[in-house]
Coordinates of C-alpha atoms in Angstrom, one line a residue:
Chain A
G29 CA 64.7 -11.1 11.7
Q30 CA 67.0 -13.6 10.2
Q31 CA 68.9 -12.7 7.0
L32 CA 71.1 -14.5 4.5
N33 CA 74.9 -13.1 3.5
Q34 CA 74.6 -12.1 0.2
S35 CA 77.6 -11.2 -1.8
P36 CA 78.9 -8.9 -3.5
Q37 CA 76.3 -5.9 -2.6
S38 CA 77.2 -4.5 -5.9
M39 CA 78.9 -5.3 -9.2
F40 CA 80.0 -2.9 -12.3
I41 CA 80.7 -5.3 -15.3
Q42 CA 81.3 -4.7 -18.7
E43 CA 78.7 -5.9 -21.2
G44 CA 79.9 -9.7 -22.2
E45 CA 81.7 -10.5 -18.9
D46 CA 80.8 -13.3 -16.6
V47 CA 79.0 -12.6 -13.1
S48 CA 79.0 -14.9 -10.1
M49 CA 77.1 -13.9 -6.9
N50 CA 76.3 -16.2 -3.7
C51 CA 74.4 -16.6 -0.5
T52 CA 75.5 -18.1 2.3
S53 CA 73.8 -18.9 5.4
S54 CA 74.0 -20.5 9.2
S55 CA 70.7 -22.4 8.6
I56 CA 70.1 -25.5 6.7
F57 CA 67.5 -24.9 3.8
N58 CA 65.6 -27.1 1.8
T59 CA 64.7 -25.0 -1.2
W60 CA 66.6 -22.0 -2.6
L61 CA 65.2 -19.3 -5.2
W62 CA 66.7 -16.6 -7.1
Y63 CA 65.1 -13.6 -7.9
K64 CA 65.6 -10.4 -10.2
Q65 CA 64.0 -7.1 -9.5
E66 CA 64.2 -4.3 -11.7
P67 CA 64.0 -0.5 -10.6
G68 CA 59.9 0.1 -9.8
E69 CA 59.0 -3.4 -10.2
G70 CA 58.4 -6.6 -8.0
P71 CA 61.2 -9.2 -8.0
V72 CA 60.7 -12.0 -10.6
L73 CA 61.3 -15.5 -10.2
L74 CA 64.7 -16.9 -12.3
I75 CA 65.3 -20.1 -11.0
A76 CA 64.2 -22.1 -8.0
L77 CA 66.4 -25.3 -6.6
Y78 CA 64.8 -27.9 -4.4
K79 CA 67.9 -30.7 -3.9
A80 CA 71.5 -30.4 -2.4
G81 CA 73.7 -30.3 -5.0
E82 CA 71.3 -29.2 -8.1
L83 CA 72.5 -27.4 -10.8
T84 CA 69.7 -25.7 -12.7
S85 CA 69.5 -23.4 -16.1
N86 CA 67.6 -20.8 -17.4
G87 CA 69.1 -19.7 -20.5
R88 CA 72.5 -17.6 -19.6
L89 CA 71.7 -18.1 -16.0
T90 CA 72.7 -21.0 -14.0
A91 CA 72.3 -21.6 -10.1
Q92 CA 73.3 -24.5 -8.2
F93 CA 72.2 -25.8 -4.5
G94 CA 75.4 -26.1 -2.5
I95 CA 76.0 -29.6 -1.1
T96 CA 76.2 -28.5 2.4
R97 CA 72.4 -27.0 1.9
K98 CA 74.0 -23.7 3.6
D99 CA 74.7 -21.7 0.4
S100 CA 73.7 -21.3 -3.3
F101 CA 75.4 -19.5 -6.1
L102 CA 73.9 -17.8 -9.4
N103 CA 76.3 -17.3 -12.5
I104 CA 75.0 -15.0 -15.5
S105 CA 77.4 -15.7 -18.6
A106 CA 77.9 -13.0 -21.5
S107 CA 76.3 -10.3 -19.9
I108 CA 74.2 -7.7 -21.5
P109 CA 73.1 -4.3 -20.6
S110 CA 69.3 -5.8 -19.9
D111 CA 70.7 -7.8 -17.0
V112 CA 70.7 -4.7 -15.0
G113 CA 68.8 -5.0 -11.6
I114 CA 69.0 -6.6 -8.2
Y115 CA 69.5 -10.0 -7.7
F116 CA 68.0 -11.7 -4.5
C117 CA 68.7 -14.9 -3.2
A118 CA 65.7 -16.4 -0.9
G119 CA 65.8 -19.8 1.0
Q120 CA 63.3 -21.9 3.0
S121 CA 64.1 -23.6 6.0
V122 CA 64.1 -27.6 6.7
A123 CA 61.4 -27.0 9.5
G124 CA 59.1 -26.7 6.6
T125 CA 57.3 -23.5 7.5
Y126 CA 55.8 -21.3 4.6
K127 CA 58.4 -18.7 5.5
Y128 CA 61.4 -17.6 3.2
I129 CA 64.2 -15.8 4.3
F130 CA 65.7 -13.4 1.7
G131 CA 69.4 -12.0 1.1
T132 CA 69.9 -8.3 0.6
G133 CA 70.7 -8.3 -2.9
T134 CA 73.4 -7.8 -5.4
R135 CA 72.8 -4.8 -7.6
L136 CA 74.4 -5.4 -11.0
K137 CA 75.2 -2.6 -13.2
V138 CA 76.4 -3.3 -16.9
L139 CA 78.4 -1.0 -18.9
A140 CA 77.9 -1.4 -22.6
Chain B
D7 CA 51.2 -17.3 -16.0
V8 CA 50.7 -16.6 -12.4
K9 CA 49.4 -12.7 -12.0
V10 CA 49.4 -11.3 -8.8
T11 CA 48.4 -7.4 -8.9
Q12 CA 48.5 -4.8 -6.1
S13 CA 46.1 -1.9 -5.9
S14 CA 48.3 0.8 -6.3
R15 CA 51.7 1.5 -7.4
Y16 CA 52.5 4.5 -5.2
L17 CA 50.8 6.0 -2.6
V18 CA 51.2 9.3 -0.4
K19 CA 49.5 9.4 3.0
R20 CA 49.9 11.7 6.3
T21 CA 50.8 10.5 9.4
G22 CA 47.6 9.1 11.5
E23 CA 45.9 7.9 8.4
K24 CA 44.4 4.4 7.7
V25 CA 45.9 2.7 4.7
F26 CA 44.6 -0.1 3.1
L27 CA 46.9 -2.1 0.5
E28 CA 45.1 -4.7 -1.5
C29 CA 46.6 -7.7 -3.5
V30 CA 44.9 -10.0 -5.8
Q31 CA 45.8 -13.3 -7.4
D32 CA 44.2 -15.1 -9.6
M33 CA 46.1 -18.5 -9.8
D34 CA 43.7 -19.9 -6.7
H35 CA 46.8 -20.0 -4.5
E36 CA 46.4 -20.8 -0.9
N37 CA 49.3 -18.7 0.8
M38 CA 49.2 -15.1 0.3
F39 CA 52.4 -12.9 2.2
W40 CA 52.6 -9.2 2.7
Y41 CA 56.4 -8.2 2.7
R42 CA 58.4 -4.5 3.2
Q43 CA 61.3 -3.9 1.5
D44 CA 63.8 -1.2 2.7
P45 CA 67.3 -0.4 1.3
G46 CA 69.9 -2.4 3.0
L47 CA 67.4 -5.0 4.7
G48 CA 66.2 -6.9 2.0
L49 CA 62.6 -8.2 2.1
R50 CA 61.1 -8.5 5.6
L51 CA 57.7 -10.5 6.3
I52 CA 54.8 -8.8 7.7
Y53 CA 52.2 -11.3 7.6
F54 CA 51.1 -14.4 5.9
S55 CA 48.3 -16.3 5.4
Y56 CA 47.5 -19.8 4.7
D57 CA 43.6 -20.1 4.0
V58 CA 40.8 -17.9 3.9
K59 CA 40.5 -15.8 7.4
M60 CA 43.8 -17.6 8.4
K61 CA 46.7 -15.4 9.2
E62 CA 50.2 -15.6 10.9
K63 CA 52.5 -12.9 12.0
G64 CA 55.7 -12.6 10.4
D65 CA 58.9 -11.0 11.8
I66 CA 57.5 -7.5 11.6
P67 CA 53.9 -7.3 12.3
E68 CA 53.8 -4.3 14.8
G69 CA 52.0 -1.4 13.2
Y70 CA 50.1 -3.8 10.6
S71 CA 47.1 -6.0 10.4
V72 CA 45.8 -8.2 7.5
S73 CA 42.5 -9.3 6.2
R74 CA 41.7 -12.3 3.9
E75 CA 38.1 -12.7 3.5
K76 CA 38.4 -14.1 0.0
K77 CA 41.0 -16.8 -1.2
E78 CA 42.1 -14.4 -4.2
R79 CA 42.6 -11.3 -1.9
F80 CA 44.9 -10.1 0.9
S81 CA 44.7 -6.8 2.4
L82 CA 47.6 -5.2 4.2
I83 CA 46.5 -2.4 6.9
L84 CA 48.0 0.3 8.4
E85 CA 45.8 1.4 11.2
S86 CA 47.4 4.5 11.9
A87 CA 50.2 5.5 9.6
S88 CA 53.5 6.3 10.6
T89 CA 56.6 8.0 9.0
N90 CA 58.8 5.0 9.7
Q91 CA 56.4 2.7 7.7
T92 CA 57.6 4.5 4.4
S93 CA 58.6 1.7 2.4
M94 CA 57.9 -0.5 -0.8
Y95 CA 55.4 -3.1 0.3
L96 CA 55.5 -6.1 -2.0
C97 CA 52.5 -9.2 -2.1
A98 CA 53.4 -12.6 -2.8
S99 CA 51.5 -15.9 -3.1
N100 CA 52.0 -19.5 -3.7
L101 CA 50.1 -22.7 -4.3
G102 CA 50.3 -24.5 -1.1
D103 CA 52.9 -26.9 -0.9
V104 CA 55.7 -26.2 1.6
Q105 CA 58.8 -26.2 -1.4
E106 CA 56.3 -24.0 -3.8
T107 CA 58.0 -20.9 -4.8
Q108 CA 56.5 -17.6 -4.2
Y109 CA 55.4 -14.9 -7.0
F110 CA 55.6 -11.5 -6.4
G111 CA 53.2 -8.4 -7.4
P112 CA 54.9 -5.4 -8.9
G113 CA 55.0 -3.8 -5.3
T114 CA 53.3 -0.5 -3.6
R115 CA 55.8 2.5 -2.6
L116 CA 54.3 4.3 -0.1
L117 CA 55.2 7.2 1.5
V118 CA 54.2 8.5 4.7
L119 CA 54.4 12.4 5.3

């Protein structure tokens, strides 16, 4: 099945640093979602984006829907230890199916 | 808050056994989904259902079947479990609008011996 290209695959950062990750696709999407998954748990929705160019924040998290509709990025500012986890992007095609395509995840580790 | 629950967090089964994974959502959502999650492969859609008794194949339906007899409940069935079905299984649901976000359950980690 189709997958999104998500990068980086993993990151080790110091507490307090800012983090940036992104997803790119060869297909156009009309919805982008960002999820966080902690060990042994299901993904939890962080931010949903519905329009090209949209910039949305949720606390220290900010995500943008790329103008080309083929990419999205997620920023985390001033990281803290509880930011540890795997971050996934998910995109929904313009064709308007109920299916989402998921990135392979960015594993984030924060060093105190 | 949306709540999606899965019947088991961990399951251990033997090759050839029939396995049932249950998912329940309490928000009257139209759509329900079953994914499996494997390292390096992300989430892959097995089946989804957009209404009671309705289902559609996802990207990897082979070896699986599903049942949706009631709106709130979506079951994934492994007719004859195999070791390559060892995985994390995630259920999700959403309201029904095409752009509606998906909400996930906590997952069931299945080990097939």
